[in-house]
Amino acid sequence: AAFLIAGLIQSLVTQEVVTHWLGAESGWRGIALACLGGALMPGGPYVYYPIAAALLMAGASLGVLVAFVTAKNLWTVSRLPMELALLGPHLTVTRFLATLILPPLLGV
C-alpha cells in the first residue's frame, strides 16, 4: 500500500505543488505540515520511508522530510493508547512534552 501511495504522489501531485507546500521556500509551514503528517500517519518504516522518498523526488526539502520522519517516530498518535495503558498518563504526557520541540527543530 505504501508503494502505491508513493506512486500516486509521483503521478498525481505536481512538483510545483510539493515544492510550494513542502519545498525549501515553504519555511515553517512546510515543517508544520510534515510534522502533522508524520504524527498522523499509521504504519511502520515500510510505510513512511517510500512516501518520504516519493516526496523527496517530487521536490520536498530535506529539512521537511527530516521533520516528517522524526515526528513519525516521536509523535505517532496511534502509539498513545498503548503508552497510556502501559506507562500511565503522567509518563506519557512527560514523554510527549519532552519530544515536542525535536521534529520542528530538526527540520530547520
CSV table of C-alpha atoms in Angstrom, one decimal:
chain,number,residue,atom,x,y,z
A,1,ALA,CA,0.0,0.0,0.0
A,2,ALA,CA,2.9,2.4,0.8
A,3,PHE,CA,4.4,1.9,-2.6
A,4,LEU,CA,1.0,2.5,-4.2
A,5,ILE,CA,0.7,5.8,-2.3
A,6,ALA,CA,4.2,6.8,-3.2
A,7,GLY,CA,3.5,6.1,-6.8
A,8,LEU,CA,0.3,8.1,-6.7
A,9,ILE,CA,2.2,11.0,-5.1
A,10,GLN,CA,4.6,10.9,-8.0
A,11,SER,CA,1.9,10.8,-10.7
A,12,LEU,CA,-1.0,12.8,-9.3
A,13,VAL,CA,0.7,15.6,-7.3
A,14,THR,CA,2.7,18.0,-9.4
A,15,GLN,CA,6.2,19.0,-8.5
A,16,GLU,CA,5.1,22.7,-8.2
A,17,VAL,CA,2.5,21.8,-5.5
A,18,VAL,CA,5.0,19.7,-3.5
A,19,THR,CA,7.7,22.5,-3.8
A,20,HIS,CA,5.2,25.1,-2.8
A,21,TRP,CA,3.9,23.3,0.3
A,22,LEU,CA,7.0,21.2,1.3
A,23,GLY,CA,9.9,22.7,-0.6
A,24,ALA,CA,12.8,24.8,0.7
A,25,GLU,CA,10.8,28.0,0.4
A,26,SER,CA,7.9,26.7,2.4
A,27,GLY,CA,9.6,27.5,5.7
A,28,TRP,CA,7.7,26.8,8.9
A,29,ARG,CA,4.5,26.0,7.1
A,30,GLY,CA,6.2,23.0,5.4
A,31,ILE,CA,7.8,21.9,8.6
A,32,ALA,CA,4.5,22.1,10.4
A,33,LEU,CA,2.7,20.1,7.7
A,34,ALA,CA,5.4,17.5,7.7
A,35,CYS,CA,5.2,17.2,11.5
A,36,LEU,CA,1.5,16.8,11.4
A,37,GLY,CA,1.6,14.3,8.6
A,38,GLY,CA,4.2,12.3,10.4
A,39,ALA,CA,2.3,12.3,13.6
A,40,LEU,CA,-0.9,11.1,12.0
A,41,MET,CA,0.5,8.5,9.5
A,42,PRO,CA,-0.2,4.9,10.6
A,43,GLY,CA,2.2,2.1,9.9
A,44,GLY,CA,5.9,1.4,10.3
A,45,PRO,CA,9.0,2.2,8.3
A,46,TYR,CA,7.8,0.2,5.3
A,47,VAL,CA,5.0,2.8,5.0
A,48,TYR,CA,6.6,6.2,5.7
A,49,TYR,CA,10.0,5.7,4.0
A,50,PRO,CA,8.6,5.1,0.5
A,51,ILE,CA,6.3,8.1,1.0
A,52,ALA,CA,9.2,10.2,2.1
A,53,ALA,CA,11.3,9.1,-0.9
A,54,ALA,CA,8.4,10.0,-3.2
A,55,LEU,CA,8.1,13.4,-1.6
A,56,LEU,CA,11.9,14.0,-1.9
A,57,MET,CA,11.8,13.1,-5.6
A,58,ALA,CA,8.8,15.4,-6.1
A,59,GLY,CA,10.6,18.4,-4.6
A,60,ALA,CA,10.2,18.4,-0.8
A,61,SER,CA,13.2,19.8,1.1
A,62,LEU,CA,15.4,17.6,3.2
A,63,GLY,CA,14.6,19.5,6.3
A,64,VAL,CA,10.9,18.9,5.8
A,65,LEU,CA,11.5,15.2,5.4
A,66,VAL,CA,13.7,15.1,8.5
A,67,ALA,CA,10.8,16.7,10.4
A,68,PHE,CA,8.3,14.2,8.9
A,69,VAL,CA,10.3,11.1,9.8
A,70,THR,CA,11.2,12.4,13.2
A,71,ALA,CA,7.6,13.3,14.0
A,72,LYS,CA,6.5,9.9,12.8
A,73,ASN,CA,8.9,8.2,15.3
A,74,LEU,CA,8.3,10.6,18.2
A,75,TRP,CA,4.7,11.8,17.9
A,76,THR,CA,2.8,8.8,16.5
A,77,VAL,CA,-0.8,9.3,17.6
A,78,SER,CA,-1.5,5.6,17.1
A,79,ARG,CA,1.0,4.7,19.9
A,80,LEU,CA,-0.6,6.9,22.5
A,81,PRO,CA,-3.3,4.5,23.7
A,82,MET,CA,-0.7,1.8,24.2
A,83,GLU,CA,1.6,4.2,26.1
A,84,LEU,CA,-1.3,5.4,28.3
A,85,ALA,CA,-2.2,1.8,29.2
A,86,LEU,CA,1.4,0.6,29.9
A,87,LEU,CA,3.1,3.8,31.2
A,88,GLY,CA,0.2,5.8,32.6
A,89,PRO,CA,-0.9,9.3,31.8
A,90,HIS,CA,1.9,11.1,33.7
A,91,LEU,CA,4.8,9.4,31.9
A,92,THR,CA,3.1,9.5,28.5
A,93,VAL,CA,2.5,13.3,28.8
A,94,THR,CA,6.0,13.8,30.1
A,95,ARG,CA,7.5,11.8,27.2
A,96,PHE,CA,5.4,13.7,24.6
A,97,LEU,CA,6.2,17.1,26.0
A,98,ALA,CA,9.9,16.2,26.2
A,99,THR,CA,9.9,15.4,22.5
A,100,LEU,CA,7.6,18.2,21.4
A,101,ILE,CA,10.3,20.5,20.1
A,102,LEU,CA,12.5,18.0,18.4
A,103,PRO,CA,10.8,17.4,15.0
A,104,PRO,CA,10.4,21.1,14.2
A,105,LEU,CA,13.9,21.9,15.5
A,106,LEU,CA,15.5,19.1,13.4
A,107,GLY,CA,13.5,20.3,10.3
A,108,VAL,CA,15.2,23.7,10.4
